[in-house]
C-alpha cells in the first residue's frame, strides 16, 4: 500500500512562489498533482513518469509550474511560480496511475495524499 504525504503549502502573495513536496512510502511509478478549490472539481495539475523524462501539465499551469522527482528519496516536487489568486486550492499528490495517457483523469489514479492548502492573496 502506497502512502503519500504532502508538505510545503501555505500563504503567499500573488506573483510569489511555493514548492510542494510529496514523500511516498512504497514503490511508485508515475506520480502527479491535482488541486481542488472550494465548490469545484478536482483538477489535474501535473504528472511525471518514473524516470522523470515524461511530464504533462494542465493548461493553466504550463510555463508557471514545474514537476520533478527524486527517486532516491521517493519524493515528487511541484515548483509553482507566478502564483495567482485563482491557484488557491488544496493540492493533492497522486500515485498508482493506470496509464500515462490517462494522467489527466483523477479516476486513473489509485492513491492520494491528504492534501496541502495553498492560498494566494491578491
Tab-separated table of C-alpha atoms in Angstrom:
chain	number	residue	atom	x	y	z
A	1	UNK	CA	0.000	0.000	0.000
A	2	UNK	CA	1.399	3.351	-1.037
A	3	UNK	CA	1.140	6.239	1.404
A	4	UNK	CA	1.674	9.822	0.269
A	5	UNK	CA	2.439	12.798	2.499
A	6	UNK	CA	2.384	16.324	1.080
A	7	UNK	CA	4.091	19.374	2.552
A	8	UNK	CA	5.058	22.892	1.570
A	9	UNK	CA	1.695	24.576	1.283
A	10	UNK	CA	0.993	27.969	2.811
A	11	UNK	CA	0.005	31.567	2.232
A	12	UNK	CA	1.783	33.561	-0.458
A	13	UNK	CA	1.160	36.833	-2.248
A	14	UNK	CA	0.251	36.930	-5.905
A	15	UNK	CA	3.368	36.680	-8.050
A	16	UNK	CA	5.179	34.657	-5.428
A	17	UNK	CA	6.414	31.079	-5.426
A	18	UNK	CA	5.969	27.892	-3.433
A	19	UNK	CA	7.425	24.413	-3.685
A	20	UNK	CA	5.313	21.457	-2.687
A	21	UNK	CA	6.779	18.083	-1.785
A	22	UNK	CA	5.216	14.650	-1.680
A	23	UNK	CA	7.018	11.819	0.062
A	24	UNK	CA	5.880	8.334	-0.867
A	25	UNK	CA	6.232	5.088	1.034
A	26	UNK	CA	6.286	2.038	-1.121
A	27	UNK	CA	7.275	1.675	-4.727
A	28	UNK	CA	5.815	4.269	-7.041
A	29	UNK	CA	5.854	4.708	-10.778
A	30	UNK	CA	4.219	7.751	-12.327
A	31	UNK	CA	3.210	10.437	-9.833
A	32	UNK	CA	1.117	13.522	-10.115
A	33	UNK	CA	-0.519	16.545	-8.579
A	34	UNK	CA	-4.142	17.621	-8.613
A	35	UNK	CA	-5.863	20.519	-6.904
A	36	UNK	CA	-9.349	21.266	-5.681
A	37	UNK	CA	-10.798	24.675	-4.912
A	38	UNK	CA	-13.965	25.050	-2.813
A	39	UNK	CA	-17.030	24.133	-4.814
A	40	UNK	CA	-15.022	22.930	-7.791
A	41	UNK	CA	-13.994	19.601	-9.258
A	42	UNK	CA	-10.551	18.149	-8.571
A	43	UNK	CA	-8.335	19.476	-11.368
A	44	UNK	CA	-5.244	17.965	-12.973
A	45	UNK	CA	-2.074	19.963	-12.324
A	46	UNK	CA	0.871	17.863	-13.479
A	47	UNK	CA	2.260	14.358	-13.793
A	48	UNK	CA	5.683	12.789	-14.176
A	49	UNK	CA	6.837	9.350	-15.269
A	50	UNK	CA	9.039	7.205	-13.076
A	51	UNK	CA	12.182	8.161	-14.967
A	52	UNK	CA	11.196	11.827	-14.990
A	53	UNK	CA	11.540	12.002	-18.740
A	54	UNK	CA	7.821	12.430	-19.444
A	55	UNK	CA	5.870	15.260	-17.863
A	56	UNK	CA	2.499	16.792	-18.566
A	57	UNK	CA	0.650	19.835	-17.235
A	58	UNK	CA	-2.803	21.282	-17.033
A	59	UNK	CA	-3.312	24.152	-19.452
A	60	UNK	CA	-3.391	26.926	-16.846
A	61	UNK	CA	-0.175	25.709	-15.226
A	62	UNK	CA	2.053	25.486	-18.291
A	63	UNK	CA	5.017	27.805	-18.070
A	64	UNK	CA	4.472	28.531	-14.368
A	65	UNK	CA	4.603	25.133	-12.640
A	66	UNK	CA	7.339	22.504	-12.842
A	67	UNK	CA	7.053	18.943	-11.630
A	68	UNK	CA	10.165	16.951	-10.770
A	69	UNK	CA	11.125	13.915	-8.746
A	70	UNK	CA	13.977	12.487	-6.763
A	71	UNK	CA	13.681	8.711	-6.866
A	72	UNK	CA	16.391	8.137	-4.272
A	73	UNK	CA	14.106	9.913	-1.790
A	74	UNK	CA	10.871	8.616	-3.327
A	75	UNK	CA	9.725	12.216	-3.479
A	76	UNK	CA	8.000	14.322	-6.107
A	77	UNK	CA	8.037	18.116	-6.141
A	78	UNK	CA	5.868	20.841	-7.602
A	79	UNK	CA	7.571	24.193	-8.084
A	80	UNK	CA	4.932	26.888	-8.501
A	81	UNK	CA	5.950	30.321	-9.761
A	82	UNK	CA	3.993	33.451	-10.684
A	83	UNK	CA	1.164	32.336	-8.442
A	84	UNK	CA	-2.277	33.837	-8.929
A	85	UNK	CA	-5.251	34.057	-6.566
A	86	UNK	CA	-7.038	31.504	-8.757
A	87	UNK	CA	-4.317	28.981	-7.856
A	88	UNK	CA	-5.760	28.885	-4.342
A	89	UNK	CA	-6.790	25.301	-3.609
A	90	UNK	CA	-5.946	22.154	-1.708
A	91	UNK	CA	-3.183	20.386	-3.627
A	92	UNK	CA	-3.151	16.594	-3.648
A	93	UNK	CA	-0.364	14.209	-4.536
A	94	UNK	CA	-1.324	11.108	-6.501
A	95	UNK	CA	0.275	7.773	-7.372
A	96	UNK	CA	-0.737	4.441	-8.846
A	97	UNK	CA	-1.500	5.698	-12.338
A	98	UNK	CA	-3.117	3.115	-14.580
A	99	UNK	CA	-1.695	4.538	-17.820
A	100	UNK	CA	0.240	7.686	-18.718
A	101	UNK	CA	-2.309	8.514	-21.366
A	102	UNK	CA	-4.946	8.883	-18.641
A	103	UNK	CA	-2.846	11.059	-16.321
A	104	UNK	CA	-5.256	13.979	-16.576
A	105	UNK	CA	-8.156	11.980	-15.162
A	106	UNK	CA	-8.498	11.747	-11.395
A	107	UNK	CA	-10.178	8.348	-11.737
A	108	UNK	CA	-6.988	6.923	-13.275
A	109	UNK	CA	-5.030	7.270	-10.009
A	110	UNK	CA	-5.265	4.766	-7.155
A	111	UNK	CA	-3.529	6.518	-4.263
A	112	UNK	CA	-3.938	10.004	-2.816
A	113	UNK	CA	-2.317	12.105	-0.143
A	114	UNK	CA	-4.239	14.079	2.460
A	115	UNK	CA	-3.685	17.391	0.664
A	116	UNK	CA	-1.923	20.632	1.490
A	117	UNK	CA	-3.560	24.061	1.370
A	118	UNK	CA	-2.158	26.743	-0.923
A	119	UNK	CA	-3.600	30.231	-0.539
A	120	UNK	CA	-2.588	33.059	-2.854
A	121	UNK	CA	-3.580	36.538	-1.737
A	122	UNK	CA	-4.151	39.394	-4.162
